[in-house]
mmCIF file of C-alpha atoms in Angstrom:
data_model
loop_
_atom_site.group_PDB
_atom_site.id
_atom_site.type_symbol
_atom_site.label_atom_id
_atom_site.label_comp_id
_atom_site.label_asym_id
_atom_site.label_seq_id
_atom_site.Cartn_x
_atom_site.Cartn_y
_atom_site.Cartn_z
ATOM 1 C CA TRP X 294 0.000 0.000 0.000
ATOM 2 C CA GLY X 295 3.014 2.287 0.129
ATOM 3 C CA TRP X 296 2.547 3.066 -3.569
ATOM 4 C CA VAL X 297 -0.968 4.428 -3.146
ATOM 5 C CA THR X 298 0.259 7.982 -2.555
ATOM 6 C CA GLN X 299 3.276 7.726 -4.882
ATOM 7 C CA LEU X 300 3.716 8.562 -8.582
ATOM 8 C CA ARG X 301 0.242 10.033 -8.902
ATOM 9 C CA GLU X 302 -1.247 12.131 -11.663
ATOM 10 C CA PRO X 303 -0.974 14.874 -12.794
ATOM 11 C CA GLN X 304 2.778 14.819 -12.146
ATOM 12 C CA PHE X 305 3.139 11.225 -13.397
ATOM 13 C CA HIS X 306 1.336 9.423 -16.207
ATOM 14 C CA ASN X 307 1.119 5.798 -17.393
ATOM 15 C CA VAL X 308 2.195 4.388 -14.036
ATOM 16 C CA PHE X 309 0.942 0.851 -13.389
ATOM 17 C CA ILE X 310 1.070 -1.260 -10.251
ATOM 18 C CA ASP X 311 2.265 -4.833 -10.817
ATOM 19 C CA LEU X 312 0.830 -7.319 -8.305
ATOM 20 C CA HIS X 313 1.886 -10.956 -7.978
ATOM 21 C CA LEU X 314 -1.115 -12.862 -6.644
ATOM 22 C CA TYR X 315 -0.612 -16.375 -5.312
ATOM 23 C CA THR X 316 -2.556 -18.567 -2.932
ATOM 24 C CA ALA X 317 0.294 -21.089 -2.920
ATOM 25 C CA PHE X 318 2.213 -19.157 -0.276
ATOM 26 C CA ASP X 319 -0.681 -18.357 2.035
ATOM 27 C CA GLY X 320 -0.569 -21.558 4.077
ATOM 28 C CA LEU X 321 -3.450 -23.348 2.362
ATOM 29 C CA SER X 322 -3.431 -27.144 2.469
ATOM 30 C CA GLU X 323 -5.546 -30.176 1.628
ATOM 31 C CA ALA X 324 -7.351 -29.584 4.930
ATOM 32 C CA THR X 325 -8.409 -26.037 4.001
ATOM 33 C CA PRO X 326 -12.201 -25.820 3.440
ATOM 34 C CA ASP X 327 -13.166 -25.372 -0.211
ATOM 35 C CA GLU X 328 -15.046 -22.173 0.576
ATOM 36 C CA THR X 329 -11.908 -20.661 2.119
ATOM 37 C CA VAL X 330 -9.960 -21.386 -1.060
ATOM 38 C CA VAL X 331 -12.618 -19.741 -3.228
ATOM 39 C CA GLN X 332 -12.740 -16.774 -0.851
ATOM 40 C CA ALA X 333 -8.992 -16.347 -1.277
ATOM 41 C CA ALA X 334 -9.511 -15.981 -5.030
ATOM 42 C CA ARG X 335 -12.378 -13.543 -4.425
ATOM 43 C CA THR X 336 -10.174 -11.458 -2.126
ATOM 44 C CA PHE X 337 -7.763 -10.887 -5.018
ATOM 45 C CA GLY X 338 -10.563 -9.029 -6.798
ATOM 46 C CA CYS X 339 -11.078 -6.768 -3.797
ATOM 47 C CA ARG X 340 -7.371 -5.945 -3.680
ATOM 48 C CA LEU X 341 -7.280 -5.176 -7.386
ATOM 49 C CA LEU X 342 -10.306 -2.887 -7.175
ATOM 50 C CA GLN X 343 -8.876 -1.040 -4.194
ATOM 51 C CA HIS X 344 -5.539 -0.455 -5.917
ATOM 52 C CA ALA X 345 -7.226 0.466 -9.207
ATOM 53 C CA ARG X 346 -8.732 3.520 -7.535
ATOM 54 C CA HIS X 347 -5.209 4.965 -7.379
ATOM 55 C CA HIS X 348 -3.258 3.338 -10.245
ATOM 56 C CA PRO X 349 -4.010 0.978 -13.136
ATOM 57 C CA VAL X 350 -3.126 -2.562 -12.081
ATOM 58 C CA VAL X 351 -1.723 -5.606 -13.871
ATOM 59 C CA VAL X 352 -1.272 -9.055 -12.344
ATOM 60 C CA GLY X 353 2.322 -9.743 -13.297
ATOM 61 C CA GLU X 354 2.314 -13.288 -11.910
ATOM 62 C CA TRP X 355 -0.256 -15.903 -10.919
ATOM 63 C CA SER X 356 -0.586 -19.666 -11.033
ATOM 64 C CA LEU X 357 -2.989 -22.491 -10.274
ATOM 65 C CA ALA X 358 -0.932 -23.598 -7.284
ATOM 66 C CA VAL X 359 -3.233 -23.625 -4.272
ATOM 67 C CA ASP X 360 -1.808 -26.416 -2.142
ATOM 68 C CA GLU X 361 1.142 -28.763 -2.557
ATOM 69 C CA MET X 362 -0.783 -31.709 -4.014
ATOM 70 C CA GLY X 363 -3.217 -29.685 -6.089
ATOM 71 C CA LEU X 364 -6.265 -31.158 -4.393
ATOM 72 C CA LYS X 365 -7.846 -27.738 -3.901
ATOM 73 C CA VAL X 366 -7.706 -26.594 -7.535
ATOM 74 C CA SER X 367 -11.386 -26.616 -8.423
ATOM 75 C CA GLN X 368 -13.367 -25.194 -11.315
ATOM 76 C CA ARG X 369 -15.069 -22.825 -8.915
ATOM 77 C CA PHE X 370 -11.713 -21.532 -7.714
ATOM 78 C CA VAL X 371 -10.550 -20.929 -11.299
ATOM 79 C CA ASP X 372 -13.782 -19.208 -12.329
ATOM 80 C CA THR X 373 -13.604 -16.942 -9.263
ATOM 81 C CA LEU X 374 -9.950 -16.170 -9.964
ATOM 82 C CA PHE X 375 -10.698 -15.028 -13.507
ATOM 83 C CA ALA X 376 -13.661 -12.989 -12.291
ATOM 84 C CA SER X 377 -11.277 -11.207 -9.917
ATOM 85 C CA PHE X 378 -8.754 -10.578 -12.692
ATOM 86 C CA ALA X 379 -11.415 -8.652 -14.614
ATOM 87 C CA ALA X 380 -10.516 -5.708 -12.359
ATOM 88 C CA ALA X 381 -6.976 -5.647 -13.793
ATOM 89 C CA PHE X 382 -5.674 -4.379 -17.118
ATOM 90 C CA GLY X 383 -4.165 -7.788 -17.761
ATOM 91 C CA HIS X 384 -2.687 -10.868 -16.120
ATOM 92 C CA PHE X 385 0.271 -13.121 -16.833
ATOM 93 C CA PHE X 386 0.500 -16.806 -15.917
ATOM 94 C CA TRP X 387 3.708 -17.746 -14.120
ATOM 95 C CA THR X 388 5.289 -19.543 -17.085
ATOM 96 C CA LEU X 389 4.320 -20.735 -20.538
ATOM 97 C CA GLN X 390 6.011 -24.099 -20.214
ATOM 98 C CA MET X 391 8.430 -25.408 -17.635
ATOM 99 C CA ASP X 392 11.106 -28.073 -17.457
ATOM 100 C CA ALA X 393 9.662 -31.383 -16.296
ATOM 101 C CA ALA X 394 12.726 -31.754 -14.068
ATOM 102 C CA ALA X 395 12.193 -28.423 -12.307
ATOM 103 C CA ASP X 396 11.635 -28.300 -8.567
ATOM 104 C CA MET X 397 8.020 -27.258 -9.172
ATOM 105 C CA ALA X 398 7.303 -30.189 -11.489
ATOM 106 C CA GLU X 399 4.415 -32.482 -10.594
ATOM 107 C CA HIS X 400 5.451 -35.101 -8.061
ATOM 108 C CA ASP X 401 4.170 -38.536 -7.205
ATOM 109 C CA HIS X 402 3.521 -37.607 -3.583
ATOM 110 C CA LEU X 403 2.534 -41.150 -2.650
ATOM 111 C CA GLY X 404 5.527 -42.776 -4.299
ATOM 112 C CA GLY X 405 8.577 -41.081 -2.873
ATOM 113 C CA HIS X 406 8.021 -37.636 -4.391
ATOM 114 C CA VAL X 407 9.322 -38.710 -7.802
ATOM 115 C CA LYS X 408 8.993 -36.022 -10.478
ATOM 116 C CA ILE X 409 6.549 -37.214 -13.130
ATOM 117 C CA GLY X 410 6.226 -34.266 -15.507
ATOM 118 C CA GLN X 411 5.382 -30.612 -15.967
ATOM 119 C CA SER X 412 3.242 -29.127 -13.238
ATOM 120 C CA PRO X 413 -0.340 -28.391 -14.323
ATOM 121 C CA GLN X 414 -0.352 -25.735 -11.620
ATOM 122 C CA TRP X 415 2.691 -23.804 -12.887
ATOM 123 C CA SER X 416 2.879 -24.583 -16.638
ATOM 124 C CA LEU X 417 0.207 -22.918 -18.794
ATOM 125 C CA VAL X 418 0.545 -25.322 -21.734
ATOM 126 C CA GLN X 419 0.199 -28.325 -19.413
ATOM 127 C CA ALA X 420 -2.822 -26.769 -17.697
ATOM 128 C CA LEU X 421 -4.562 -26.013 -20.996
ATOM 129 C CA ASP X 422 -3.761 -29.339 -22.662
ATOM 130 C CA ALA X 423 -5.044 -31.159 -19.557
ATOM 131 C CA VAL X 424 -3.246 -34.399 -20.418
ATOM 132 C CA PRO X 425 -2.433 -36.141 -17.108
ATOM 133 C CA ASN X 426 1.173 -37.002 -16.353
ATOM 134 C CA ARG X 427 1.992 -40.674 -15.872
ATOM 135 C CA LEU X 428 3.074 -42.188 -12.581
ATOM 136 C CA PRO X 429 6.029 -44.609 -12.480
ATOM 137 C CA ASP X 430 3.625 -47.552 -12.656
ATOM 138 C CA GLY X 431 2.096 -46.197 -15.859
ATOM 139 C CA SER X 432 -1.181 -45.023 -14.353
ATOM 140 C CA ALA X 433 -2.430 -41.471 -14.788
ATOM 141 C CA SER X 434 -1.936 -38.782 -12.164
ATOM 142 C CA SER X 435 -5.045 -38.105 -10.104
ATOM 143 C CA TYR X 436 -4.729 -34.326 -10.513
ATOM 144 C CA ARG X 437 -8.147 -32.906 -11.442
ATOM 145 C CA TYR X 438 -7.722 -30.472 -14.312
ATOM 146 C CA PRO X 439 -10.095 -27.487 -14.266
ATOM 147 C CA ASP X 440 -11.274 -26.197 -17.633
ATOM 148 C CA LEU X 441 -9.185 -23.138 -18.490
ATOM 149 C CA THR X 442 -10.313 -23.022 -22.105
ATOM 150 C CA ARG X 443 -13.561 -21.273 -21.165
ATOM 151 C CA HIS X 444 -11.466 -18.299 -20.051
ATOM 152 C CA PHE X 445 -8.837 -18.504 -22.769
ATOM 153 C CA GLY X 446 -9.078 -16.947 -26.206
ATOM 154 C CA GLY X 447 -11.861 -14.456 -25.522
ATOM 155 C CA ASP X 448 -9.734 -11.806 -27.194
ATOM 156 C CA PRO X 449 -9.833 -12.333 -30.984
ATOM 157 C CA ASP X 450 -6.123 -11.468 -31.098
ATOM 158 C CA ALA X 451 -5.195 -14.051 -28.458
ATOM 159 C CA PRO X 452 -2.788 -16.788 -29.623
ATOM 160 C CA THR X 453 -4.192 -20.241 -30.295
ATOM 161 C CA LEU X 454 -3.264 -23.234 -28.174
ATOM 162 C CA ALA X 455 -1.214 -24.534 -31.099
ATOM 163 C CA ALA X 456 0.709 -21.250 -31.192
ATOM 164 C CA LEU X 457 1.382 -21.481 -27.456
ATOM 165 C CA ARG X 458 2.666 -25.034 -27.777
ATOM 166 C CA SER X 459 4.894 -24.001 -30.678
ATOM 167 C CA ALA X 460 6.274 -21.053 -28.696
ATOM 168 C CA ALA X 461 6.910 -23.280 -25.690
ATOM 169 C CA ALA X 462 8.740 -25.835 -27.837
ATOM 170 C CA SER X 463 11.164 -23.137 -29.021
ATOM 171 C CA THR X 464 11.812 -21.777 -25.523
ATOM 172 C CA VAL X 465 14.853 -23.911 -24.709
ATOM 173 C CA PRO X 466 16.795 -23.229 -27.957
ATOM 174 C CA ALA X 467 15.954 -19.520 -27.707
ATOM 175 C CA ALA X 468 17.157 -19.359 -24.104
ATOM 176 C CA ALA X 469 20.425 -21.062 -25.055
ATOM 177 C CA ALA X 470 20.952 -18.645 -27.944
ATOM 178 C CA ALA X 471 20.250 -15.649 -25.700
ATOM 179 C CA ALA X 472 22.726 -16.910 -23.105
ATOM 180 C CA ALA X 473 25.404 -17.369 -25.782
ATOM 181 C CA ALA X 474 24.758 -13.876 -27.173
ATOM 182 C CA SER X 475 24.950 -12.387 -23.691
ATOM 183 C CA LYS X 476 28.253 -14.138 -23.013
ATOM 184 C CA LYS X 477 29.651 -12.882 -26.318
ATOM 185 C CA ALA X 478 28.543 -9.325 -25.534
ATOM 186 C CA ASP X 479 30.122 -9.517 -22.087
ATOM 187 C CA GLY X 480 33.380 -10.641 -23.660
ATOM 188 C CA ALA X 481 33.315 -7.823 -26.172
ATOM 189 C CA LEU X 482 32.663 -5.259 -23.466
ATOM 190 C CA LYS X 483 35.420 -6.635 -21.303
ATOM 191 C CA GLY X 484 37.829 -6.164 -24.181
ATOM 192 C CA ARG X 485 36.695 -2.587 -24.880
ATOM 193 C CA CYS X 486 36.203 -1.385 -21.331
ATOM 194 C CA GLY X 487 38.391 -3.639 -19.254
ATOM 195 C CA ARG X 488 35.420 -4.979 -17.293
ATOM 196 C CA THR X 489 32.024 -6.585 -17.701
ATOM 197 C CA ASN X 490 29.318 -3.976 -17.263
ATOM 198 C CA PRO X 491 25.637 -4.985 -17.684
ATOM 199 C CA VAL X 492 24.549 -1.333 -17.850
ATOM 200 C CA ALA X 493 27.059 -0.601 -20.570
ATOM 201 C CA ARG X 494 25.923 -3.707 -22.454
ATOM 202 C CA ASN X 495 22.407 -2.275 -22.626
ATOM 203 C CA GLN X 496 23.495 1.327 -23.165
ATOM 204 C CA GLY X 497 26.832 1.111 -24.927
ATOM 205 C CA ARG X 498 27.361 4.883 -24.997
ATOM 206 C CA LEU X 499 28.089 4.766 -21.251
ATOM 207 C CA CYS X 500 31.166 2.740 -22.036
ATOM 208 C CA ASP X 501 32.062 3.127 -25.689
ATOM 209 C CA ALA X 502 29.939 5.177 -28.069
ATOM 210 C CA SER X 503 30.917 2.927 -30.975
ATOM 211 C CA PHE X 504 29.866 -0.322 -29.298
#
């Protein structure tokens, strides 16, 4: 709330507040009553409306992670969450597609916490495709996928699911290329300036006007 009185019009224009709204870190568990979980999603809408009275608001991060095992991710929770997000200028899911070996991958909680695939709570493509991961014994995960498609694609300019999958498939090569380019730029700067300077890399004139 410290930003409520800061960077206000008419002195400042086009200032947005970026909120990261998660229930995953609020202490909810499998024992939490369903109504409490839904109320948590409804509360996000109240926060957004209150902030929007002072600045435009975007939800810079959110996910479907409610509790560790995903037992509390219901259709009602998702529908309430999207209703709350209507008070924002936009919202961004935590990640398009994640590594199946990541710490936040889906785990077989009853079989030694073995990672079994991308998390449907943190990976948008996995959540939209709604294809259950397979447990080590070959059976399907018991995670109950809510229907996100009813909230996806309302904007005629929104990307298709196929486009999202294609973008996600190119994420790893693109990240590797970006890392290589960054390393090359750091090397070039070190040669010109005698040190690696991230600011100079982005604004070369601070270091060498010809860079």
